[in-house]
Structure formats: C-alpha cells, structure tokens
Amino acid sequence: MKIIAIETSCDETGIALLEVSGTARAPRVRVIENLVTTQIPIHRPFGGVVPNLAKREHLKNLPILFGRLLKKHPQLKFNLITVTVGPGLEPALWTGITFAQSLAKEYGVPLIGANHLEGHLYSFLLSKQKTVSFPAIALIVSGGHTILLKLDSFTKWKRLGETRDDAAGEAFDKVARLLDLPYPGGPEIERLARAGNPHAIAFPRPMLHDKNYDFSFSGLKTSVLYYVRDHPFSKNKTAASVASATRAAKADIAASFQEAALDVLVQKTIRAVREFGARSVMLSGGVAANKALRVRLARETKKIGCAFLVPNFKYNLDNGAMIGVAGYMSYLRKKRYKIEARGDMEI
Ligand code: KG4
Ligand code: ZN
C-alpha cells in the first residue's frame, strides 16, 4: 500500500510518498519520495523558530512540494494519508492538518494522525537495517525532547526517563548562542568542537549518577554561561591575535560542552541496556545527526554485544518519511489520534 505523509510540526515542511507492507512485528518500508524544505534561513535572524513565520512558510511550501510530487508522479495513487498531529508548534501543525484534510477529500482516501516522536523512534526503519532484537532501548534526542524508552516490541514500550528541563538539542542551540554561533546550534557546535579539546573545561554532568533515567541540561548550559562570563574571549590579547585566540577558546568550550552532554546521554543509555538486558539500541531525533554521539554509542554498544540502530543522516532531522512510518504503524495497530493539533502530545 502507498502512503502520503505530511510533516509541519516545526521548521521543516515535509511531504513523502512511501510504499509499505508487512505487519507491526515486521514492518517493511520503501521511501519513494522524501521532499523536505527547510525554513532555517528564515528563522536564523531571530535565533530560533518563530511560530507564525513557520506557519506562513508551511502554507506557502505545502502546495509547492505537493506540486513537485505530482510532477514526478503524474498518475499519483495512494491508499492513505497521514499527518503529524503533535507534538510541535500548534499553528504549524494546523497547516499540515488542514492541507492533509483537503487532500484526503480530493483523493477520497482515509486520513490518520501521526505522532512526531513515534516518527523519530521508527526512523531507523527508513534505512537498511538488520532485524531488530528486543528488548531494546531507544534514545530520542531532538530540539524539543530527550526521552529514553524501553521497548518490548515495535509497539509496546515504557518511558524510562526524560529531560526535566531543556532538551538536548535545545542545550546545543542555547550554548551556540552564547558562543555567537547561528541557529540551529547543534551542527555549529559539533563543527567547532572538532577543533577543540573536550577535556579543557570540566563542565558538570547533570544527573549522571542519579538512580533514574531522567536528564537535565539547563544546569550545564548555565555553567557554560558562567564560564563565558568569567573568561571574556578577547581579554589581554593584541588585536591581531584576538580572532584566532577567540576561536580557539570557543572551540574548547564547544568541545567540553559536547563531551559533557554526550557523557550523560551515552552513559545513561548504556546503563539502561545493562539493567534491562537490551539487545538493541535505537538512536533518533535531530541530535542523532551528531557524529560524535553516533560514534560513541556505536562503540559502547559494540563493547557489550548490543546492536546499534540509527537512521541515515537524511532521516535524523524532521522529514515526511518518518511520519509515514509512524502513520503506518498506527494504522496497523488501529491506533487513531484525533485529527487536531496537540502541541504537547507525548509518546
Ligand atoms: O528532530 P529535530 O529536527 O526537530 C525537533 O523535533 O526538535 O531536531 C532539531 C535539533 C536542534 O536543536 C538542532 O540543534 C539539533 O537537533 N541538531 C544537532 C545536530 N544537528 C541538529 N545537535 C547536535 N549535533 C548535531 N550535529
Ligand atoms: Zn523532530
């Protein structure tokens, strides 16, 4: 069966066409098209996503993307439409929902809602992977969420923990702002960190040793703020050396911050693997695009004989294809979300 999937929860407009088959125990997915338009340049001057600008851009981009899809597939036929209903920015979510509703009417096909976080969770299915062994631990790390799940099957899971304040991606974005780097901060911090010493500054590892699976990143961000305040970049430097000294100092801060954040993410995930005897780890969400995080989790899971599943880079950031998989899984499970925007929806 063929599915059209629509994603507009944040600053990416996505429309995908998927061919899906199989059961909820063994789903099979083939991505035919995954069209994504990013709004990053629009939001960048504001240092973050502006909901009403996002809404305006989605309204403009949805018909453009669908037009592109029709151009590539003039005889387009599909059996189901799925759209993100939450979590996300409500004005942005409504644009996708309204567009999906009119498509469903025009093509006479059913429409079902999809959970954006389930989209991230299942995104590894979009890349070629081995079969999944359960129990599994899933780490979802995005701009809005940091969640650790224990899965007994593709469709049965328990939340082990989540962030109590900032999400991991949010912390990357905020620290980037402290270092005068543009939005979104994650890729900028990662790039700068490569030139720095991860052990230069001993930033805290919040909640690392707490006997639970929750996270906290706001204190880490505040430590970076104090460090930057107490160590002005251009102090005691001649004008000529300011630029390179500043860059070196910022690189050390970026590398040390990233090391602290990854220490907590990786160590808590591995602790969960050990406690629950997990046989696989799935990593997803925008922060999963971080190569250092992928490499470390791959290494640590390998050490203990656990499979590591992560989607290709193109499926880490928000996209329509992952929503197609989430929608298909909901369809198989007969799980029906109300077709209305729910900004604070949980997994
Ligand atoms: O999943 P996503 O596209 O949107 C949400 O659902 O939130 O994630 C976006 C987040 C942003 O905070 C961004 O800074 C972060 O993912 N991110 C990264 C990297 N690439 C994107 N964080 C760390 N390292 C990266 N390479
Ligand atoms: Zn996302």
Short mmCIF file of N, CA and C in Angstrom, two decimals, residues 71 79 87 91 93 97 100 122 156 225 238 241 246 252 254 274 278 304 312 314 328:
data_model
loop_
_atom_site.label_atom_id
_atom_site.label_comp_id
_atom_site.label_asym_id
_atom_site.label_seq_id
_atom_site.Cartn_x
_atom_site.Cartn_y
_atom_site.Cartn_z
N LYS A 71 4.41 16.29 -10.24
CA LYS A 71 5.20 16.41 -11.46
C LYS A 71 6.02 15.14 -11.69
N ASN A 79 -3.18 5.09 -0.91
CA ASN A 79 -4.28 4.49 -0.18
C ASN A 79 -4.59 5.16 1.14
N PRO A 87 3.79 16.02 18.86
CA PRO A 87 3.88 17.35 19.44
C PRO A 87 4.56 18.32 18.48
N PRO A 91 0.31 26.30 15.65
CA PRO A 91 -0.04 26.97 14.37
C PRO A 91 0.60 26.26 13.18
N LEU A 93 1.46 22.94 13.10
CA LEU A 93 0.79 21.63 12.95
C LEU A 93 -0.53 21.77 12.18
N ILE A 97 -2.26 19.72 8.95
CA ILE A 97 -3.53 19.00 9.15
C ILE A 97 -4.58 19.47 8.13
N ALA A 100 -3.71 18.22 4.71
CA ALA A 100 -3.96 16.77 4.61
C ALA A 100 -5.46 16.50 4.49
N TYR A 122 10.75 5.45 14.97
CA TYR A 122 10.75 4.45 13.89
C TYR A 122 11.65 4.83 12.71
N LYS A 156 5.22 -1.89 21.78
CA LYS A 156 4.99 -1.89 23.23
C LYS A 156 6.22 -1.30 23.91
N LEU A 225 27.41 29.39 30.49
CA LEU A 225 27.15 30.84 30.58
C LEU A 225 28.10 31.51 31.56
N THR A 238 46.39 41.02 21.95
CA THR A 238 46.57 42.11 20.99
C THR A 238 45.51 41.94 19.91
N SER A 241 45.81 39.03 17.44
CA SER A 241 45.66 37.64 17.88
C SER A 241 44.27 37.35 18.44
N THR A 246 40.20 33.80 20.15
CA THR A 246 38.78 33.67 20.44
C THR A 246 38.25 32.36 19.88
N ASP A 252 37.31 25.12 22.48
CA ASP A 252 37.45 24.34 23.72
C ASP A 252 36.14 24.29 24.49
N ALA A 254 33.09 24.60 23.17
CA ALA A 254 32.16 23.74 22.40
C ALA A 254 32.49 22.27 22.63
N ARG A 274 22.18 -2.34 30.19
CA ARG A 274 22.63 -3.37 31.14
C ARG A 274 21.50 -3.77 32.08
N ALA A 278 19.01 -5.28 27.35
CA ALA A 278 18.57 -4.92 26.00
C ALA A 278 19.50 -5.50 24.94
N ILE A 304 29.43 -4.25 24.46
CA ILE A 304 28.61 -5.15 25.28
C ILE A 304 27.70 -6.03 24.42
N ASN A 312 19.97 6.83 8.48
CA ASN A 312 20.89 7.63 7.69
C ASN A 312 20.73 9.10 8.08
N LYS A 314 20.07 11.71 6.54
CA LYS A 314 18.95 12.49 5.98
C LYS A 314 17.63 12.26 6.72
N TYR A 328 1.89 4.52 9.44
CA TYR A 328 1.64 3.13 9.06
C TYR A 328 1.54 2.23 10.30
#
